[in-house]
Short mmCIF file of N, CA and C in Angstrom, two decimals:
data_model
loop_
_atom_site.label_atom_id
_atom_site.label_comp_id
_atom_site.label_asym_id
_atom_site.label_seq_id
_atom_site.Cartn_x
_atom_site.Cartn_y
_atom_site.Cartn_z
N UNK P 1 0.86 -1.18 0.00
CA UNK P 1 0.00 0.00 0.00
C UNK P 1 0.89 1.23 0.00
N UNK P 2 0.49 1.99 -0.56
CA UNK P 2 1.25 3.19 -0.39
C UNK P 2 0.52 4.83 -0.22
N UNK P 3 1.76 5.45 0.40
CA UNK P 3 0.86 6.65 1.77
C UNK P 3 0.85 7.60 1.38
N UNK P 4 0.46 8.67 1.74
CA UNK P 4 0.44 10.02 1.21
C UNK P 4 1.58 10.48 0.42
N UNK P 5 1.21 11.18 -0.55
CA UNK P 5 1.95 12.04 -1.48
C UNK P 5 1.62 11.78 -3.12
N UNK P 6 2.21 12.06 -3.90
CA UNK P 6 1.69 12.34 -5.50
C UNK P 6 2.86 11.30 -6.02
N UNK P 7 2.28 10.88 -6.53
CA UNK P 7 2.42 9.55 -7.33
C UNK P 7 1.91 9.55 -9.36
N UNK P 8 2.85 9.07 -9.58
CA UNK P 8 2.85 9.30 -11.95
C UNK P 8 1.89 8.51 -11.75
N UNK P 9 1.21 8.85 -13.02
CA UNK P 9 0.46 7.82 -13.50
C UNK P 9 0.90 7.62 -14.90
N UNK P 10 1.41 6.87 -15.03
CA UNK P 10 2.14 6.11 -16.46
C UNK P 10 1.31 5.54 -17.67
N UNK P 11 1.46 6.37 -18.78
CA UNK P 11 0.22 6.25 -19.94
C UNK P 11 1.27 5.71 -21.01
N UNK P 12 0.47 4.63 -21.80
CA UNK P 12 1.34 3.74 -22.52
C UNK P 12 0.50 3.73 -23.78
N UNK P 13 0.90 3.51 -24.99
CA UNK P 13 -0.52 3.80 -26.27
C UNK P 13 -1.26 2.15 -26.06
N UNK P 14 -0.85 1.01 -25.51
CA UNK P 14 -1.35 -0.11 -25.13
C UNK P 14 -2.06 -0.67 -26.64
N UNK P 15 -3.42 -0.79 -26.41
CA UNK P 15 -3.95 -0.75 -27.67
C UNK P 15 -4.15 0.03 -29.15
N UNK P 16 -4.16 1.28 -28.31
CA UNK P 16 -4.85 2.50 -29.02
C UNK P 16 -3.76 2.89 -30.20
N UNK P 17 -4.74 2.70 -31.18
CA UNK P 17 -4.54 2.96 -32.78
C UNK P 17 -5.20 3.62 -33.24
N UNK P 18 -4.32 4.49 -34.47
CA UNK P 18 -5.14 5.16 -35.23
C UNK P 18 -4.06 5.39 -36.44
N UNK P 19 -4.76 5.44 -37.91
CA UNK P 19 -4.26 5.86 -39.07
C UNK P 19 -4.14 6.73 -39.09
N UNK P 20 -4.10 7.99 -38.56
CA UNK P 20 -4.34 9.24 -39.24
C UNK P 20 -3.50 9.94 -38.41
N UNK P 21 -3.87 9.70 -37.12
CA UNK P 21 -2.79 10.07 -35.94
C UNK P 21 -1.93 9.45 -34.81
N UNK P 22 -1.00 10.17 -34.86
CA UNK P 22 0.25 9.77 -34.05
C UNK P 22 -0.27 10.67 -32.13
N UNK P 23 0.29 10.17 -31.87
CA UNK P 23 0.21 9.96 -29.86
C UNK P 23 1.00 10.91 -29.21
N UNK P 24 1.07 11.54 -28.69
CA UNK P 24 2.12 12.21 -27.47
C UNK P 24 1.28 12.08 -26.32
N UNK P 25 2.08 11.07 -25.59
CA UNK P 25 1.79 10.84 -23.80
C UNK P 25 1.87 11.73 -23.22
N UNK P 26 1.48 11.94 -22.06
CA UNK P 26 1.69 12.51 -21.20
C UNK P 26 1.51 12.32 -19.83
N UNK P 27 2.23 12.01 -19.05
CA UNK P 27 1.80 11.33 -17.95
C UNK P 27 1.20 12.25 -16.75
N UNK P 28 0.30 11.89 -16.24
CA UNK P 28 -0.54 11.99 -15.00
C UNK P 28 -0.24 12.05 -13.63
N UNK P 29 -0.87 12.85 -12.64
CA UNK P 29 -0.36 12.17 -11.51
C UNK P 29 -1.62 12.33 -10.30
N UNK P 30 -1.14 11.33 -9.21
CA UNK P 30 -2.24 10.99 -8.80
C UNK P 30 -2.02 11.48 -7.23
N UNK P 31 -2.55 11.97 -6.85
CA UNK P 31 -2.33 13.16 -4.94
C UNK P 31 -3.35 12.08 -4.08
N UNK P 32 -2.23 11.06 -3.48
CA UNK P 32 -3.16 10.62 -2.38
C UNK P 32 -2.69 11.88 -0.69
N UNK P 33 -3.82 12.11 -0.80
CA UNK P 33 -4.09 13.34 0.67
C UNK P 33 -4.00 12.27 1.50
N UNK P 34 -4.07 13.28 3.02
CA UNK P 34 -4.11 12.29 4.49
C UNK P 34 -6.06 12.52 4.82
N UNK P 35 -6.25 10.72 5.15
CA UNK P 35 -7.60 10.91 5.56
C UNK P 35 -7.70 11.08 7.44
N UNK P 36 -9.14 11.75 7.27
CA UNK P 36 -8.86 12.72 8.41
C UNK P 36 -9.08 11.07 9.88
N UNK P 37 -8.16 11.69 10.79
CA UNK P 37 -8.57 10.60 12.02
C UNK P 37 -8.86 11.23 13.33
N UNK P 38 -10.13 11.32 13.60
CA UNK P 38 -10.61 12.38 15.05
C UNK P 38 -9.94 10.89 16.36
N UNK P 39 -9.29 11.36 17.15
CA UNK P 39 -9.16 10.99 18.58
C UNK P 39 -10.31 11.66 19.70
N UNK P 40 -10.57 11.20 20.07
CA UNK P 40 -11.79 11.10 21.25
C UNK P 40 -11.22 11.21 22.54
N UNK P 41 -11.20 11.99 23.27
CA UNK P 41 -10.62 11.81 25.30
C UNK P 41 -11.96 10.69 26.12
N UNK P 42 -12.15 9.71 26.19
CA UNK P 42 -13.24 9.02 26.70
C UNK P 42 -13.30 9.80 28.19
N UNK P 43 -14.52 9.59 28.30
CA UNK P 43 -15.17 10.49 29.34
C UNK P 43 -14.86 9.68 30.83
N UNK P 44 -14.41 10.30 31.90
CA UNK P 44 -14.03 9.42 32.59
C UNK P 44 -14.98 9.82 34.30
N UNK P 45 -14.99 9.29 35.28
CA UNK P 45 -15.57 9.69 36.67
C UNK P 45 -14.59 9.14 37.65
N UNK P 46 -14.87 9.90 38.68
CA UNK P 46 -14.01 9.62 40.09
C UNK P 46 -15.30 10.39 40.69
N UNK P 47 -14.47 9.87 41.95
CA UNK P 47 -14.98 10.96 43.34
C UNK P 47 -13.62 11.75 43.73
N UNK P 48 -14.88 12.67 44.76
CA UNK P 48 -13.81 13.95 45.30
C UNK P 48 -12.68 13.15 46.06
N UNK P 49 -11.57 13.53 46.15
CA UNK P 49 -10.46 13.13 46.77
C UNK P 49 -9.65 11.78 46.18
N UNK P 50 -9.92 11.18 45.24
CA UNK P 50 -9.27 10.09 45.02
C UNK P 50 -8.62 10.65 43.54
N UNK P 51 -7.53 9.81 43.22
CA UNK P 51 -6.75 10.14 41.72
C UNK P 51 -7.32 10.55 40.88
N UNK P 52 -6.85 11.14 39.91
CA UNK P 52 -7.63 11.11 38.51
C UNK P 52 -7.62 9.43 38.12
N UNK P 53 -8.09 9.10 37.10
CA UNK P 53 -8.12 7.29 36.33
C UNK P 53 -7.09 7.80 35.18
N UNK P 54 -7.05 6.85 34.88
CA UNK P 54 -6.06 6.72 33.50
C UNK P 54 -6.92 7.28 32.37
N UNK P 55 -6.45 8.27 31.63
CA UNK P 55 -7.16 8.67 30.50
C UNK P 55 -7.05 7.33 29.10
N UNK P 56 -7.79 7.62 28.52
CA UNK P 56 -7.85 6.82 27.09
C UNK P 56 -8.23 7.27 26.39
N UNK P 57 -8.63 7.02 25.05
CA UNK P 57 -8.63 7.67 23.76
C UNK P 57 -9.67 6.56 22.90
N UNK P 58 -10.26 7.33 22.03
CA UNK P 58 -10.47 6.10 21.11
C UNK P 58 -10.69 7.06 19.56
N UNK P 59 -10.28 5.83 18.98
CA UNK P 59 -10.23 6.65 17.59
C UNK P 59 -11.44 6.45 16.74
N UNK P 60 -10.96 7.29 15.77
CA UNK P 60 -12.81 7.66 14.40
C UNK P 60 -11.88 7.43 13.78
N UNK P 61 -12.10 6.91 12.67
CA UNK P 61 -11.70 7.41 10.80
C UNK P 61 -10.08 6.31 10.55
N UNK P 62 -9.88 5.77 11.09
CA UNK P 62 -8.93 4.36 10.69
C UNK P 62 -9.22 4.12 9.20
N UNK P 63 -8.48 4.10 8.19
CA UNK P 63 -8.83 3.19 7.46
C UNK P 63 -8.00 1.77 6.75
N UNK P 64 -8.32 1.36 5.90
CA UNK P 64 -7.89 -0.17 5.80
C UNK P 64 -7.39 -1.26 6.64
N UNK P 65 -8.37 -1.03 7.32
CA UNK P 65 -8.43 -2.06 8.55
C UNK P 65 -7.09 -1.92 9.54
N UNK P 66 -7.17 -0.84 9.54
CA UNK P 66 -5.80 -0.09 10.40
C UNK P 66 -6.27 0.17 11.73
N UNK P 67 -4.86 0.10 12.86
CA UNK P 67 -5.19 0.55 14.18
C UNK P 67 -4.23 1.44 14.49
N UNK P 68 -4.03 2.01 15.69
CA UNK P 68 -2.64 2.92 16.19
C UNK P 68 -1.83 2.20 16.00
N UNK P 69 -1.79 1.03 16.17
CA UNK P 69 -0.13 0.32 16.22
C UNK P 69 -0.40 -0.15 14.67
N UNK P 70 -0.81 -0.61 13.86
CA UNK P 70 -0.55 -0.89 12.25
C UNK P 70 -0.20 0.47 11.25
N UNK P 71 -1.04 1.48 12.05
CA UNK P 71 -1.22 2.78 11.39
C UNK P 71 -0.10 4.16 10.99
N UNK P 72 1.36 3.54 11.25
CA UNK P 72 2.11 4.42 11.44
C UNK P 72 1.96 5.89 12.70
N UNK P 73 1.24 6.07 12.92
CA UNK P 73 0.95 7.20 14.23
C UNK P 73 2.53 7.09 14.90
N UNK P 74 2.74 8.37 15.26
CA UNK P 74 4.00 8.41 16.12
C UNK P 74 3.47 8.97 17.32
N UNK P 75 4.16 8.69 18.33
CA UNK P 75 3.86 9.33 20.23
C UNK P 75 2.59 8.71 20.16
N UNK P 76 2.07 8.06 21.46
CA UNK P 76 1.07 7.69 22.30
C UNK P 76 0.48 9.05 22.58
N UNK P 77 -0.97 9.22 22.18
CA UNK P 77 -1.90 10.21 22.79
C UNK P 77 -1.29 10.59 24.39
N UNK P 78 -1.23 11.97 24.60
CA UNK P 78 -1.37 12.62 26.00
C UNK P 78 -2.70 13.24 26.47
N UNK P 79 -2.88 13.04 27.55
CA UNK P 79 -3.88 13.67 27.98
C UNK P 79 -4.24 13.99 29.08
N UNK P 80 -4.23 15.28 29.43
CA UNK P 80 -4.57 16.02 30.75
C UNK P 80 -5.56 16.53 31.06
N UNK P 81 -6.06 17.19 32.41
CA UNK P 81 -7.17 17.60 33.17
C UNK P 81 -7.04 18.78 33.96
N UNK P 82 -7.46 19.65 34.53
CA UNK P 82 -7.26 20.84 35.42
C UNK P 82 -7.66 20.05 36.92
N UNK P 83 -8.35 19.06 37.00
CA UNK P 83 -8.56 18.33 37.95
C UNK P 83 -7.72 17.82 38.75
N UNK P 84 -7.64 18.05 40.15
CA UNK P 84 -6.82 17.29 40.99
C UNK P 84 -7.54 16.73 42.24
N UNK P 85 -7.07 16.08 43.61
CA UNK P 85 -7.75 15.36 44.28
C UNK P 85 -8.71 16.20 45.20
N UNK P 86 -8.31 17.55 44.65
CA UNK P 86 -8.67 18.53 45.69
C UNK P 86 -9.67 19.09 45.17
N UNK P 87 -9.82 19.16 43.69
CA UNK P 87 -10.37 19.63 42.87
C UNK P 87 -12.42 19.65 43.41
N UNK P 88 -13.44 20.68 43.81
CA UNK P 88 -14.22 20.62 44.01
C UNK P 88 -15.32 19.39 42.87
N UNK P 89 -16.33 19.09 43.48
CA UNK P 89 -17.28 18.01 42.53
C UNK P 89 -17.78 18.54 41.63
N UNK P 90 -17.97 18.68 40.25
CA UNK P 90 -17.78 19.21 39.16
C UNK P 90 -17.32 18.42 37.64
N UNK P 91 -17.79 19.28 36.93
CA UNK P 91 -16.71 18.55 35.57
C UNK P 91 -15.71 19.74 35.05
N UNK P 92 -14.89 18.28 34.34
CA UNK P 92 -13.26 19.08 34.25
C UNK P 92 -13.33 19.12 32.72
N UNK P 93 -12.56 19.74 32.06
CA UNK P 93 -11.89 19.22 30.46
C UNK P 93 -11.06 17.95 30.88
N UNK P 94 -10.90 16.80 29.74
CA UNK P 94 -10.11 16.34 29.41
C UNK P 94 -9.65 16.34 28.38
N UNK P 95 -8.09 17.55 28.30
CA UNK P 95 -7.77 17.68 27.13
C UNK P 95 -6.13 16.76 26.30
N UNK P 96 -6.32 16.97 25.01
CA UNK P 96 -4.81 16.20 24.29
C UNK P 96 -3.36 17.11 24.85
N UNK P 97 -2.59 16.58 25.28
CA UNK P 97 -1.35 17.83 25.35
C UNK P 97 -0.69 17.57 23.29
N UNK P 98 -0.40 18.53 23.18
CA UNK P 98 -0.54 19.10 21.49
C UNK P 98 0.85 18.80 20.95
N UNK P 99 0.66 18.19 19.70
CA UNK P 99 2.05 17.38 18.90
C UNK P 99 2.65 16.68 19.83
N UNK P 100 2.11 15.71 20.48
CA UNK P 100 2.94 14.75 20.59
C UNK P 100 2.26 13.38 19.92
N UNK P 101 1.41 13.39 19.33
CA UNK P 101 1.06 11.99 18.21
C UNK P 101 0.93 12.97 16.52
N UNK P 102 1.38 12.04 16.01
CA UNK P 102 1.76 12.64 14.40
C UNK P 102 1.83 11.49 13.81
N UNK P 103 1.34 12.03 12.18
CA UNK P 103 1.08 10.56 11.64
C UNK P 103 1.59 11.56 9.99
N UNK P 104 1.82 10.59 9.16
CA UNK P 104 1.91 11.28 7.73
C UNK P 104 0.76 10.90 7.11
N UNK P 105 -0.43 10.01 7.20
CA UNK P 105 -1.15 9.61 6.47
C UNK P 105 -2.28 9.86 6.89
N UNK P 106 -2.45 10.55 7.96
CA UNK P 106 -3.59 11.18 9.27
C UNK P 106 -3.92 12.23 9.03
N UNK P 107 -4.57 12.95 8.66
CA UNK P 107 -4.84 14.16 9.21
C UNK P 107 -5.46 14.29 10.83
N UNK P 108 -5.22 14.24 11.97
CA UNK P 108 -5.72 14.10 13.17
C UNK P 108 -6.08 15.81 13.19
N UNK P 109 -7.10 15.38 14.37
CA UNK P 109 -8.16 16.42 14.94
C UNK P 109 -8.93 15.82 15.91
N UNK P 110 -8.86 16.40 17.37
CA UNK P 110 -8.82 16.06 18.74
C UNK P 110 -10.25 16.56 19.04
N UNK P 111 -11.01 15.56 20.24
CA UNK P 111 -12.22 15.92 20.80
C UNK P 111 -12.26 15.90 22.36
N UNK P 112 -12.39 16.74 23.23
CA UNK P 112 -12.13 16.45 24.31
C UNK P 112 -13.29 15.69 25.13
N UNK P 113 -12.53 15.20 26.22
CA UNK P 113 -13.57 14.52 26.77
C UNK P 113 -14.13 15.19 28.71
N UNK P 114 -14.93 14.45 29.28
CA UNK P 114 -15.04 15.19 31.02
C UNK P 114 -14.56 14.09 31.74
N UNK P 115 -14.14 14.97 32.80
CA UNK P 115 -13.61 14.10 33.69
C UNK P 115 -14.80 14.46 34.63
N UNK P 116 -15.76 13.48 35.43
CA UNK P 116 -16.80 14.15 36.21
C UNK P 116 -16.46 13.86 37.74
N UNK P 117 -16.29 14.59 38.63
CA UNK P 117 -15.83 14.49 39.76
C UNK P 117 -17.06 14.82 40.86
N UNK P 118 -17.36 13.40 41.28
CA UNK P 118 -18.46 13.50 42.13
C UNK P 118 -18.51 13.04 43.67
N UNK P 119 -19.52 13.31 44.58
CA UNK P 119 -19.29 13.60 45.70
C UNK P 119 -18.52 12.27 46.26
N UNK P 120 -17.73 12.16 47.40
CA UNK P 120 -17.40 11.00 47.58
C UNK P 120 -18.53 10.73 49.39
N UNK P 121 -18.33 9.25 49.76
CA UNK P 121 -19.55 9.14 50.81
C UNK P 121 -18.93 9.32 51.85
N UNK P 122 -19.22 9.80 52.87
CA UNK P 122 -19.10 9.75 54.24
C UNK P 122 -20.14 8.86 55.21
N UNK P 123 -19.57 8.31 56.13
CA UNK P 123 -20.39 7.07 57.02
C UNK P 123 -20.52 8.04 58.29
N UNK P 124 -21.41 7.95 58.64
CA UNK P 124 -22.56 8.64 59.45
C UNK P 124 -22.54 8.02 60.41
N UNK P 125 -22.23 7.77 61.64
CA UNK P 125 -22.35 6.37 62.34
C UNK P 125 -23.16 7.06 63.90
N UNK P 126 -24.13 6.45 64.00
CA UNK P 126 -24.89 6.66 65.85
C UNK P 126 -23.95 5.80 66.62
N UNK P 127 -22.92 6.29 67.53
CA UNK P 127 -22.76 5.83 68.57
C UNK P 127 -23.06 5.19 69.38
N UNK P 128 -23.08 3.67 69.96
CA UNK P 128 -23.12 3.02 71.02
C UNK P 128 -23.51 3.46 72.13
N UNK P 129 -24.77 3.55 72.81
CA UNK P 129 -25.28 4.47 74.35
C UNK P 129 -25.44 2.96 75.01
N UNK P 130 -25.35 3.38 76.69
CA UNK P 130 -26.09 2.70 77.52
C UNK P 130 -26.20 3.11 78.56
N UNK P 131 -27.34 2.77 79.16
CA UNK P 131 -27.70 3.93 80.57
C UNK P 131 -28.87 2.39 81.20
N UNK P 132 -28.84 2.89 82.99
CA UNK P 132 -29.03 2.05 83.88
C UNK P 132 -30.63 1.97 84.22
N UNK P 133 -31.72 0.83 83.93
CA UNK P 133 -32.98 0.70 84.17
C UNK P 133 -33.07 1.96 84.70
N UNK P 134 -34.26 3.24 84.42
CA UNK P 134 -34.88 4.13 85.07
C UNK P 134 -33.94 5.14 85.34
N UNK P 135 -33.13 5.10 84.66
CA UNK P 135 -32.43 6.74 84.29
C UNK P 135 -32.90 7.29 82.98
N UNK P 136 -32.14 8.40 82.82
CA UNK P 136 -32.51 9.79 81.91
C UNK P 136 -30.72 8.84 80.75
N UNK P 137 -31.65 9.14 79.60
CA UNK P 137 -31.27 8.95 78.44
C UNK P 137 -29.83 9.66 78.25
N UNK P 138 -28.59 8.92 78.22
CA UNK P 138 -27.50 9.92 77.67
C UNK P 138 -27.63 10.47 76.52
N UNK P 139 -26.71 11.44 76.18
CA UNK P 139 -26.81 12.46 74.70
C UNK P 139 -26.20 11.96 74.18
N UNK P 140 -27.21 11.49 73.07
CA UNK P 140 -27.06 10.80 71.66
C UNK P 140 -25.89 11.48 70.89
N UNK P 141 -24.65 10.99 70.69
CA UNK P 141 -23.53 11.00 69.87
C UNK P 141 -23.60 10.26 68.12
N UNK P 142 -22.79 10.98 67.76
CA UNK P 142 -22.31 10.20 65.98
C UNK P 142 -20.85 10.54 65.72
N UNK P 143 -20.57 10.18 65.21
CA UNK P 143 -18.75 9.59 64.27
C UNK P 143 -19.41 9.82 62.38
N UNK P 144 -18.21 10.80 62.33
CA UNK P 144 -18.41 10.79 60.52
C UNK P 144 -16.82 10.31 59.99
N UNK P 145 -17.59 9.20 59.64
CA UNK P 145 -15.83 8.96 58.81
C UNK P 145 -15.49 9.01 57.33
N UNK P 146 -14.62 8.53 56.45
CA UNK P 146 -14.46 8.64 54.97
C UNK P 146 -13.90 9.83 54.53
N UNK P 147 -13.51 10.72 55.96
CA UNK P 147 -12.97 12.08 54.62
C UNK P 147 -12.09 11.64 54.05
N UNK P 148 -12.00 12.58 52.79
CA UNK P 148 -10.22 12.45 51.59
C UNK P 148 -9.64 13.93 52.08
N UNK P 149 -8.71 13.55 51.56
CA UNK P 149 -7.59 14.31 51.54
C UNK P 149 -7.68 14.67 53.19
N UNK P 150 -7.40 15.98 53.43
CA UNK P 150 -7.01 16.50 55.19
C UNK P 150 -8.54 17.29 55.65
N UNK P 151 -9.66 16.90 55.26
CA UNK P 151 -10.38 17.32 55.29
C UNK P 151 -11.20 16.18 56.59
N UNK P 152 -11.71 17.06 57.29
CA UNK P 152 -12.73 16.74 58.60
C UNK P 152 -13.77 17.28 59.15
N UNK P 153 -14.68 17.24 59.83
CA UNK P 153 -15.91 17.72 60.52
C UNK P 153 -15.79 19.15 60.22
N UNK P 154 -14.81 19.66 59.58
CA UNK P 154 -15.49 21.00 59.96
C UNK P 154 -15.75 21.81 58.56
N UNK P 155 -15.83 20.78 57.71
CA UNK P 155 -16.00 20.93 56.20
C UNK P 155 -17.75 20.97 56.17
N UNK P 156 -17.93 20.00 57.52
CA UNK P 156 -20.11 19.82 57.23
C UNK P 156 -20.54 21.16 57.92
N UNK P 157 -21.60 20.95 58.20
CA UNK P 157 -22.59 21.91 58.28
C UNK P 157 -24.03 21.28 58.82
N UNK P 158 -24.52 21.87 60.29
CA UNK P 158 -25.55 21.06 60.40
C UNK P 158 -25.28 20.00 61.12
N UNK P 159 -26.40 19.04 61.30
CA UNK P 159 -25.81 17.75 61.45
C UNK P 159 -26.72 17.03 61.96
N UNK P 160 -27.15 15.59 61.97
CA UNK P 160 -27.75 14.79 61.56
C UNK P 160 -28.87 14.89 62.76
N UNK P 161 -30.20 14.11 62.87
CA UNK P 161 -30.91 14.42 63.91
C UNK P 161 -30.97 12.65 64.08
N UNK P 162 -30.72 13.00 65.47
CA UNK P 162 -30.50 11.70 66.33
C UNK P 162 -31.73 11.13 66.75
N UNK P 163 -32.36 10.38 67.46
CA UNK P 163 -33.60 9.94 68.17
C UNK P 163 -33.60 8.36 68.60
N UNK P 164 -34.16 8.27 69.46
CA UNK P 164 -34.60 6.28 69.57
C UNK P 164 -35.83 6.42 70.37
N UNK P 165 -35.69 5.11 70.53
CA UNK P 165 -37.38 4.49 71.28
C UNK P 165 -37.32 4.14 71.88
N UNK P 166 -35.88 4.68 73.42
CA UNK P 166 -36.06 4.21 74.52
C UNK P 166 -36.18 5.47 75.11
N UNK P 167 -37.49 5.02 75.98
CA UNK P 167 -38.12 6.66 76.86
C UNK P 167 -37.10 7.18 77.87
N UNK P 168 -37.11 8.56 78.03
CA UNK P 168 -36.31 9.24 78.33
C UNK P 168 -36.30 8.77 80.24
N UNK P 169 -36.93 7.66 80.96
CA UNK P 169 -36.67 7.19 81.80
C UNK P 169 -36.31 5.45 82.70
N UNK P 170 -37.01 5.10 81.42
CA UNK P 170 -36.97 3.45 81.32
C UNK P 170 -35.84 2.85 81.52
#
């Protein structure tokens, strides 16, 4: 197979006859262009505080049963985010970092993708009480665990409403 660029096309009189007139060839030529190949940033999710994931790519417009690795392409797709672990819950760009994949037979053209960064859970936990037949109810406690990064209780707001169904003297 052969890749981009202009190529003769070679004219020969083969059959073609005539009495009356004589031939001057002239040869032809033939411009194979680069067909176009869009890269894709696949859309990726996390939660707040944990890594970004591994970005990936996927490609449009391959042709003759071609892949990145059959396809001549040079450099492995890059791809970055403004996102970090700190980064609020939200979506990010995921964008290509620029010329580092090149191809001669490609025309490439990049689509970005989101990185969606969503809440991560916190465990809520009611505390363990116990109090003696016919006393007054101790004050209902909770434990929040799961923060990321250096983040703790004083990130919430509010806070949970406690209750049970043992009477306040029983």
């Amino acid at each position: 197979k052969t890749g981009v660029g202009t190529y003769a096309i070679i004219i020969d009189t083969g059959s073609l006859k005539s009495t009356n007139y004589s031939f001057e060839l002239i040869q032809g030529n033939i411009a194979i262009t680069q067909a176009p190949l869009k890269l894709i940033a696949d859309s990726k999710t996390r939660v707040f505080g944990a890594a970004n994931p591994t970005f990936t790519v996927t490609y449009s417009g391959f042709v003759n049963g071609e892949s990145f690795t059959s396809s001549g392409l040079a450099g492995e797709p890059q791809m970055i985010t403004t996102a970090g672990a700190t980064s609020p819950v939200g979506p990010y760009p995921i964008t290509f970092v620029p010329n580092v994949t090149t191809s001669d037979n490609y025309e490439l053209s990049y689509d970005s993708g989101t990185l969606t960064v969503d809440k991560a859970e916190l465990t809520v936990t009611a505390e363990n009480k116990s109090k003696t037949y016919g006393q007054q109810n101790p004050d209902l406690t909770y434990t929040v665990s799961g923060f990321m990064n250096t983040d703790d209780v004083s990130v919430l707001t509010g806070s949970p409403a406690l209750s049970t169904g043992a009477a306040n003297s029983t």
